[in-house]
Amino acid sequence: MSHAYHRSRYVTGISEDRGGAGNPSAYTTQGVVVAMEAALDFIEAGTLEGKTVAIQGAGNVGQQLVAQLLDKNVAHIHVTDVHQNQLDTVRTLHGDQVRSRMTYEKVTEYEQQFLSYPCDVFAPCATRMTFDCENIPLLRTRVVCGSTSVHFGTPQDGLLFADMNITHVCDSITNRMALVNFTNEPFGRLPEDPIIDRHFDRDWEHSIFKVTKRALQRALDAKTSTAKAANELGETLSCEPHPLLPGRGRQLLDALVASEWRNGQDFWQKGDNLYWSHNMGD
């Protein structure tokens, strides 16, 4: 994003040395852990302590997830990845002191047998994951909760989790901290930022913990998927006025329509800082 920032100031997610919020993976990881705790609490399965967690993907989030889960005193972590060097990185980071609590498995890109690893929580943290009627029955877990953007083969496949007594936390909840990080970027950074930290506590009405449990209960009551329940909660909240700038979104939309933005006639096209104004002509 720093490269895009060279061409336009209307960019978020830039590096910290340029005044941005930086890599959001640490916040995303913490959000995943909180959602795991909420799911376990929802099914009355206790805390993460003593649990077995299987992580698919040892990238930025996967590596940090290992560290945070070890701090939660989980009993065992099984990590899979298609790249051996990623697994080696995790092994190097955590050394011999946790060797008895860690196992590693290199898998191929389209392999799915790792889904059958018996665990309390399965955490998909790879680039993407597609669940369908063929691979969901392979799962041997009580909770599915990770950072991966999850897709379903058909809309009905999301209901299979409940049929197998598996609690699924959708990625629109666990991944929200990346958006929170970028959205708050223009307002500056604090070492222990209350605007960020409130998402991780259990008291704030819109915290990850409470929203996770609210979505799970809504899905249970309506006999629908957690993804649909979470989307419905989000749609309801999106209709509420912004607490700081009520009506601002409507004002912006109205201004864009009035300026014939869709025809390239608005003031954005006239900006001297925009790449296309210098290189692509009118």
mmCIF file of C-alpha atoms in Angstrom:
data_model
loop_
_atom_site.group_PDB
_atom_site.id
_atom_site.type_symbol
_atom_site.label_atom_id
_atom_site.label_comp_id
_atom_site.label_asym_id
_atom_site.label_seq_id
_atom_site.Cartn_x
_atom_site.Cartn_y
_atom_site.Cartn_z
ATOM 1 C CA MET A 1 0.000 0.000 0.000
ATOM 2 C CA SER A 2 2.949 2.309 0.493
ATOM 3 C CA HIS A 3 3.556 2.173 -3.269
ATOM 4 C CA ALA A 4 -0.048 3.207 -3.927
ATOM 5 C CA TYR A 5 0.398 5.996 -1.391
ATOM 6 C CA HIS A 6 3.067 7.503 -3.658
ATOM 7 C CA ARG A 7 0.361 8.087 -6.266
ATOM 8 C CA SER A 8 -2.607 9.079 -4.133
ATOM 9 C CA ARG A 9 -3.167 10.210 -0.560
ATOM 10 C CA TYR A 10 -6.510 8.401 -0.475
ATOM 11 C CA VAL A 11 -4.928 5.164 0.742
ATOM 12 C CA THR A 12 -5.016 3.316 4.078
ATOM 13 C CA GLY A 13 -2.982 0.398 5.347
ATOM 14 C CA ILE A 14 0.346 2.139 4.816
ATOM 15 C CA SER A 15 3.487 1.354 6.816
ATOM 16 C CA GLU A 16 4.078 2.734 10.297
ATOM 17 C CA ASP A 17 7.206 4.609 9.241
ATOM 18 C CA ARG A 18 4.976 6.691 6.948
ATOM 19 C CA GLY A 19 2.494 7.399 9.705
ATOM 20 C CA GLY A 20 0.133 4.544 8.932
ATOM 21 C CA ALA A 21 -1.301 1.792 11.070
ATOM 22 C CA GLY A 22 0.999 -0.869 9.628
ATOM 23 C CA ASN A 23 0.421 -4.599 9.340
ATOM 24 C CA PRO A 24 -2.920 -5.513 10.996
ATOM 25 C CA SER A 25 -2.101 -9.217 11.433
ATOM 26 C CA ALA A 26 -1.392 -8.903 15.181
ATOM 27 C CA TYR A 27 -4.840 -7.398 15.781
ATOM 28 C CA THR A 28 -6.458 -9.916 13.449
ATOM 29 C CA THR A 29 -4.819 -12.748 15.372
ATOM 30 C CA GLN A 30 -6.002 -11.397 18.698
ATOM 31 C CA GLY A 31 -9.508 -11.150 17.277
ATOM 32 C CA VAL A 32 -9.379 -14.809 16.222
ATOM 33 C CA VAL A 33 -8.338 -15.858 19.722
ATOM 34 C CA VAL A 34 -11.161 -13.851 21.325
ATOM 35 C CA ALA A 35 -13.666 -15.399 18.896
ATOM 36 C CA MET A 36 -12.345 -18.866 19.794
ATOM 37 C CA GLU A 37 -12.884 -18.110 23.470
ATOM 38 C CA ALA A 38 -16.408 -16.855 22.749
ATOM 39 C CA ALA A 39 -17.297 -19.988 20.769
ATOM 40 C CA LEU A 40 -15.997 -22.295 23.490
ATOM 41 C CA ASP A 41 -17.933 -20.301 26.090
ATOM 42 C CA PHE A 42 -21.066 -20.491 23.934
ATOM 43 C CA ILE A 43 -20.966 -24.292 23.825
ATOM 44 C CA GLU A 44 -19.956 -24.435 27.508
ATOM 45 C CA ALA A 45 -16.605 -26.056 26.710
ATOM 46 C CA GLY A 46 -14.485 -23.935 29.047
ATOM 47 C CA THR A 47 -11.446 -21.924 27.982
ATOM 48 C CA LEU A 48 -8.572 -22.504 25.568
ATOM 49 C CA GLU A 49 -6.409 -23.865 28.364
ATOM 50 C CA GLY A 50 -5.749 -27.555 27.839
ATOM 51 C CA LYS A 51 -7.318 -27.604 24.373
ATOM 52 C CA THR A 52 -5.898 -28.933 21.092
ATOM 53 C CA VAL A 53 -5.887 -26.500 18.167
ATOM 54 C CA ALA A 54 -5.156 -27.336 14.515
ATOM 55 C CA ILE A 55 -3.976 -24.381 12.418
ATOM 56 C CA GLN A 56 -4.132 -24.437 8.629
ATOM 57 C CA GLY A 57 -1.587 -21.936 7.294
ATOM 58 C CA ALA A 58 1.609 -20.671 8.926
ATOM 59 C CA GLY A 59 1.732 -17.173 7.454
ATOM 60 C CA ASN A 60 1.528 -13.869 9.333
ATOM 61 C CA VAL A 61 -1.625 -14.722 11.284
ATOM 62 C CA GLY A 62 -0.824 -18.417 11.697
ATOM 63 C CA GLN A 63 2.597 -17.720 13.202
ATOM 64 C CA GLN A 64 1.247 -15.160 15.640
ATOM 65 C CA LEU A 65 -1.688 -17.400 16.492
ATOM 66 C CA VAL A 66 0.731 -20.075 17.674
ATOM 67 C CA ALA A 67 2.356 -17.603 20.074
ATOM 68 C CA GLN A 68 -0.945 -16.342 21.479
ATOM 69 C CA LEU A 69 -2.336 -19.852 21.921
ATOM 70 C CA LEU A 70 0.785 -20.942 23.784
ATOM 71 C CA ASP A 71 0.246 -17.968 26.097
ATOM 72 C CA LYS A 72 -3.277 -19.286 26.678
ATOM 73 C CA ASN A 73 -1.695 -22.580 27.769
ATOM 74 C CA VAL A 74 -3.261 -24.816 25.142
ATOM 75 C CA ALA A 75 -2.231 -28.450 25.388
ATOM 76 C CA HIS A 76 -1.235 -29.003 21.761
ATOM 77 C CA ILE A 77 -0.995 -27.169 18.442
ATOM 78 C CA HIS A 78 -0.874 -28.905 15.059
ATOM 79 C CA VAL A 79 0.277 -26.657 12.193
ATOM 80 C CA THR A 80 -0.079 -27.422 8.476
ATOM 81 C CA ASP A 81 1.144 -25.467 5.471
ATOM 82 C CA VAL A 82 1.945 -26.070 1.816
ATOM 83 C CA HIS A 83 5.351 -24.386 2.252
ATOM 84 C CA GLN A 84 8.037 -26.140 4.291
ATOM 85 C CA ASN A 85 9.865 -22.861 4.966
ATOM 86 C CA GLN A 86 6.799 -21.487 6.766
ATOM 87 C CA LEU A 87 6.707 -24.507 9.037
ATOM 88 C CA ASP A 88 10.435 -24.163 9.649
ATOM 89 C CA THR A 89 9.897 -20.535 10.641
ATOM 90 C CA VAL A 90 7.309 -21.503 13.255
ATOM 91 C CA ARG A 91 9.618 -24.220 14.607
ATOM 92 C CA THR A 92 12.514 -21.749 14.832
ATOM 93 C CA LEU A 93 10.439 -19.053 16.518
ATOM 94 C CA HIS A 94 9.275 -21.293 19.326
ATOM 95 C CA GLY A 95 12.304 -23.490 19.794
ATOM 96 C CA ASP A 96 12.714 -26.599 21.864
ATOM 97 C CA GLN A 97 10.815 -25.424 24.950
ATOM 98 C CA VAL A 98 7.439 -26.227 23.362
ATOM 99 C CA ARG A 99 8.494 -29.145 21.175
ATOM 100 C CA SER A 100 6.231 -31.578 23.025
ATOM 101 C CA ARG A 101 3.236 -29.300 22.464
ATOM 102 C CA MET A 102 3.748 -28.754 18.707
ATOM 103 C CA THR A 103 3.474 -30.908 15.607
ATOM 104 C CA TYR A 104 3.956 -29.858 11.984
ATOM 105 C CA GLU A 105 2.677 -31.256 8.699
ATOM 106 C CA LYS A 106 3.491 -30.204 5.156
ATOM 107 C CA VAL A 107 0.492 -30.694 2.894
ATOM 108 C CA THR A 108 -0.175 -30.296 -0.812
ATOM 109 C CA GLU A 109 -2.328 -27.469 -2.151
ATOM 110 C CA TYR A 110 -5.435 -29.525 -2.800
ATOM 111 C CA GLU A 111 -5.027 -32.059 0.001
ATOM 112 C CA GLN A 112 -7.870 -32.138 2.526
ATOM 113 C CA GLN A 113 -7.055 -35.065 4.761
ATOM 114 C CA PHE A 114 -5.557 -32.706 7.348
ATOM 115 C CA LEU A 115 -9.136 -31.666 8.129
ATOM 116 C CA SER A 116 -9.519 -34.988 9.914
ATOM 117 C CA TYR A 117 -6.964 -34.112 12.587
ATOM 118 C CA PRO A 118 -8.778 -34.520 15.932
ATOM 119 C CA CYS A 119 -8.888 -31.218 17.791
ATOM 120 C CA ASP A 120 -11.064 -28.927 19.871
ATOM 121 C CA VAL A 121 -10.635 -25.975 17.510
ATOM 122 C CA PHE A 122 -9.770 -25.959 13.819
ATOM 123 C CA ALA A 123 -8.340 -22.607 12.684
ATOM 124 C CA PRO A 124 -8.209 -22.016 8.903
ATOM 125 C CA CYS A 125 -5.590 -19.274 8.425
ATOM 126 C CA ALA A 126 -4.465 -19.896 4.849
ATOM 127 C CA THR A 127 -5.221 -17.617 1.899
ATOM 128 C CA ARG A 128 -8.717 -19.008 1.413
ATOM 129 C CA MET A 129 -10.815 -22.044 2.241
ATOM 130 C CA THR A 130 -13.821 -23.586 0.526
ATOM 131 C CA PHE A 131 -16.076 -25.762 2.650
ATOM 132 C CA ASP A 132 -18.562 -28.040 0.962
ATOM 133 C CA CYS A 133 -20.562 -31.210 1.422
ATOM 134 C CA GLU A 134 -17.488 -33.333 0.711
ATOM 135 C CA ASN A 135 -14.921 -31.892 3.124
ATOM 136 C CA ILE A 136 -17.065 -30.675 6.041
ATOM 137 C CA PRO A 137 -17.809 -34.303 7.065
ATOM 138 C CA LEU A 138 -14.031 -34.841 7.350
ATOM 139 C CA LEU A 139 -13.774 -32.434 10.279
ATOM 140 C CA ARG A 140 -13.138 -33.865 13.732
ATOM 141 C CA THR A 141 -13.502 -30.730 15.799
ATOM 142 C CA ARG A 142 -16.016 -28.869 17.951
ATOM 143 C CA VAL A 143 -15.205 -25.348 16.724
ATOM 144 C CA VAL A 144 -14.095 -23.889 13.385
ATOM 145 C CA CYS A 145 -12.675 -20.409 13.867
ATOM 146 C CA GLY A 146 -9.892 -18.744 11.886
ATOM 147 C CA SER A 147 -8.914 -15.746 9.778
ATOM 148 C CA THR A 148 -9.313 -17.292 6.317
ATOM 149 C CA SER A 149 -11.898 -15.914 3.937
ATOM 150 C CA VAL A 150 -14.214 -18.925 3.854
ATOM 151 C CA HIS A 151 -16.370 -19.782 0.865
ATOM 152 C CA PHE A 152 -19.052 -22.438 0.578
ATOM 153 C CA GLY A 153 -19.691 -24.732 -2.352
ATOM 154 C CA THR A 154 -23.408 -23.886 -2.101
ATOM 155 C CA PRO A 155 -25.321 -21.649 0.330
ATOM 156 C CA GLN A 156 -26.703 -24.769 2.004
ATOM 157 C CA ASP A 157 -23.233 -26.119 2.867
ATOM 158 C CA GLY A 158 -22.934 -23.662 5.742
ATOM 159 C CA LEU A 159 -25.768 -25.513 7.494
ATOM 160 C CA LEU A 160 -23.760 -28.745 7.578
ATOM 161 C CA PHE A 161 -21.698 -27.510 10.538
ATOM 162 C CA ALA A 162 -24.753 -27.530 12.775
ATOM 163 C CA ASP A 163 -25.767 -30.963 11.474
ATOM 164 C CA MET A 164 -22.376 -32.260 12.662
ATOM 165 C CA ASN A 165 -22.566 -30.386 15.981
ATOM 166 C CA ILE A 166 -19.697 -28.096 14.944
ATOM 167 C CA THR A 167 -19.728 -24.431 15.941
ATOM 168 C CA HIS A 168 -18.523 -22.281 13.054
ATOM 169 C CA VAL A 169 -17.438 -18.660 13.598
ATOM 170 C CA CYS A 170 -17.521 -16.846 10.260
ATOM 171 C CA ASP A 171 -14.553 -14.776 9.070
ATOM 172 C CA SER A 172 -16.576 -11.561 8.855
ATOM 173 C CA ILE A 173 -16.345 -11.530 12.668
ATOM 174 C CA THR A 174 -12.799 -12.797 13.152
ATOM 175 C CA ASN A 175 -11.314 -10.674 10.358
ATOM 176 C CA ARG A 176 -12.884 -7.399 11.374
ATOM 177 C CA MET A 177 -9.757 -6.046 13.087
ATOM 178 C CA ALA A 178 -7.985 -5.492 9.767
ATOM 179 C CA LEU A 179 -10.811 -3.140 8.762
ATOM 180 C CA VAL A 180 -10.856 -1.520 12.201
ATOM 181 C CA ASN A 181 -7.104 -0.970 11.956
ATOM 182 C CA PHE A 182 -7.337 0.703 8.545
ATOM 183 C CA THR A 183 -10.467 2.718 9.360
ATOM 184 C CA ASN A 184 -8.869 4.277 12.448
ATOM 185 C CA GLU A 185 -5.583 5.008 10.689
ATOM 186 C CA PRO A 186 -6.375 8.697 9.904
ATOM 187 C CA PHE A 187 -6.982 9.349 13.617
ATOM 188 C CA GLY A 188 -3.456 8.429 14.721
ATOM 189 C CA ARG A 189 -1.990 5.655 16.860
ATOM 190 C CA LEU A 190 -1.536 5.036 20.580
ATOM 191 C CA PRO A 191 0.588 2.303 22.244
ATOM 192 C CA GLU A 192 -2.490 0.937 24.044
ATOM 193 C CA ASP A 193 -5.302 2.410 22.026
ATOM 194 C CA PRO A 194 -8.711 2.216 23.748
ATOM 195 C CA ILE A 195 -10.462 2.453 20.372
ATOM 196 C CA ILE A 196 -8.714 -0.784 19.381
ATOM 197 C CA ASP A 197 -8.634 -2.541 22.753
ATOM 198 C CA ARG A 198 -12.379 -2.321 23.354
ATOM 199 C CA HIS A 199 -12.897 -4.828 20.532
ATOM 200 C CA PHE A 200 -11.055 -7.443 22.611
ATOM 201 C CA ASP A 201 -12.764 -7.038 25.986
ATOM 202 C CA ARG A 202 -15.978 -8.696 27.120
ATOM 203 C CA ASP A 203 -17.884 -5.640 28.302
ATOM 204 C CA TRP A 204 -18.330 -3.470 25.202
ATOM 205 C CA GLU A 205 -21.612 -4.153 23.416
ATOM 206 C CA HIS A 206 -19.921 -4.541 20.026
ATOM 207 C CA SER A 207 -16.817 -6.445 21.157
ATOM 208 C CA ILE A 208 -15.751 -9.530 19.209
ATOM 209 C CA PHE A 209 -16.640 -11.734 22.174
ATOM 210 C CA LYS A 210 -20.215 -10.451 22.410
ATOM 211 C CA VAL A 211 -20.829 -10.242 18.667
ATOM 212 C CA THR A 212 -19.593 -13.821 18.228
ATOM 213 C CA LYS A 213 -21.977 -15.150 20.839
ATOM 214 C CA ARG A 214 -24.814 -13.009 19.478
ATOM 215 C CA ALA A 215 -24.293 -14.349 15.953
ATOM 216 C CA LEU A 216 -24.066 -17.943 17.168
ATOM 217 C CA GLN A 217 -27.290 -17.601 19.151
ATOM 218 C CA ARG A 218 -29.071 -15.966 16.214
ATOM 219 C CA ALA A 219 -27.949 -18.783 13.907
ATOM 220 C CA LEU A 220 -29.134 -21.386 16.409
ATOM 221 C CA ASP A 221 -32.539 -19.767 16.892
ATOM 222 C CA ALA A 222 -33.137 -19.226 13.164
ATOM 223 C CA LYS A 223 -31.623 -22.573 12.141
ATOM 224 C CA THR A 224 -29.356 -20.783 9.675
ATOM 225 C CA SER A 225 -25.610 -20.480 9.094
ATOM 226 C CA THR A 226 -23.449 -18.284 11.297
ATOM 227 C CA ALA A 227 -22.317 -16.374 8.218
ATOM 228 C CA LYS A 228 -25.907 -15.429 7.366
ATOM 229 C CA ALA A 229 -26.667 -14.538 10.984
ATOM 230 C CA ALA A 230 -23.582 -12.314 11.205
ATOM 231 C CA ASN A 231 -24.465 -10.603 7.921
ATOM 232 C CA GLU A 232 -27.955 -9.878 9.218
ATOM 233 C CA LEU A 233 -26.512 -8.331 12.377
ATOM 234 C CA GLY A 234 -24.183 -6.228 10.249
ATOM 235 C CA GLU A 235 -27.026 -5.056 7.983
ATOM 236 C CA THR A 236 -29.019 -3.953 11.022
ATOM 237 C CA LEU A 237 -26.108 -1.987 12.463
ATOM 238 C CA SER A 238 -25.313 -0.413 9.094
ATOM 239 C CA CYS A 239 -28.707 1.307 9.178
ATOM 240 C CA GLU A 240 -27.865 3.140 12.404
ATOM 241 C CA PRO A 241 -26.479 6.686 12.086
ATOM 242 C CA HIS A 242 -22.721 7.080 12.448
ATOM 243 C CA PRO A 243 -22.046 8.212 16.056
ATOM 244 C CA LEU A 244 -19.647 10.992 14.973
ATOM 245 C CA LEU A 245 -20.791 11.863 11.445
ATOM 246 C CA PRO A 246 -24.504 11.025 11.183
ATOM 247 C CA GLY A 247 -25.745 11.203 7.611
ATOM 248 C CA ARG A 248 -22.263 11.646 6.136
ATOM 249 C CA GLY A 249 -22.523 8.561 3.937
ATOM 250 C CA ARG A 250 -25.769 9.751 2.369
ATOM 251 C CA GLN A 251 -24.288 13.216 1.784
ATOM 252 C CA LEU A 252 -21.286 11.715 -0.025
ATOM 253 C CA LEU A 253 -23.480 9.491 -2.198
ATOM 254 C CA ASP A 254 -25.781 12.354 -3.102
ATOM 255 C CA ALA A 255 -22.780 14.542 -4.007
ATOM 256 C CA LEU A 256 -21.316 11.831 -6.237
ATOM 257 C CA VAL A 257 -24.581 11.383 -8.095
ATOM 258 C CA ALA A 258 -25.071 15.143 -8.516
ATOM 259 C CA SER A 259 -21.521 15.583 -9.866
ATOM 260 C CA GLU A 260 -21.997 12.854 -12.501
ATOM 261 C CA TRP A 261 -19.099 10.968 -10.998
ATOM 262 C CA ARG A 262 -20.014 7.853 -12.970
ATOM 263 C CA ASN A 263 -19.260 9.800 -16.154
ATOM 264 C CA GLY A 264 -15.907 11.052 -14.926
ATOM 265 C CA GLN A 265 -17.152 14.620 -14.512
ATOM 266 C CA ASP A 266 -16.523 15.251 -10.800
ATOM 267 C CA PHE A 267 -13.674 17.084 -9.082
ATOM 268 C CA TRP A 268 -11.698 13.873 -8.403
ATOM 269 C CA GLN A 269 -10.637 13.760 -12.040
ATOM 270 C CA LYS A 270 -9.128 17.227 -11.732
ATOM 271 C CA GLY A 271 -6.783 16.413 -8.825
ATOM 272 C CA ASP A 272 -3.130 17.106 -9.544
ATOM 273 C CA ASN A 273 -2.073 14.289 -7.234
ATOM 274 C CA LEU A 274 -3.869 11.570 -9.180
ATOM 275 C CA TYR A 275 -1.832 9.251 -11.371
ATOM 276 C CA TRP A 276 -4.253 9.183 -14.296
ATOM 277 C CA SER A 277 -4.509 12.998 -14.461
ATOM 278 C CA HIS A 278 -0.852 13.088 -15.572
ATOM 279 C CA ASN A 279 -0.461 9.813 -17.423
ATOM 280 C CA MET A 280 -3.796 8.768 -18.879
ATOM 281 C CA GLY A 281 -5.360 11.975 -20.093
ATOM 282 C CA ASP A 282 -9.025 12.913 -19.858
#
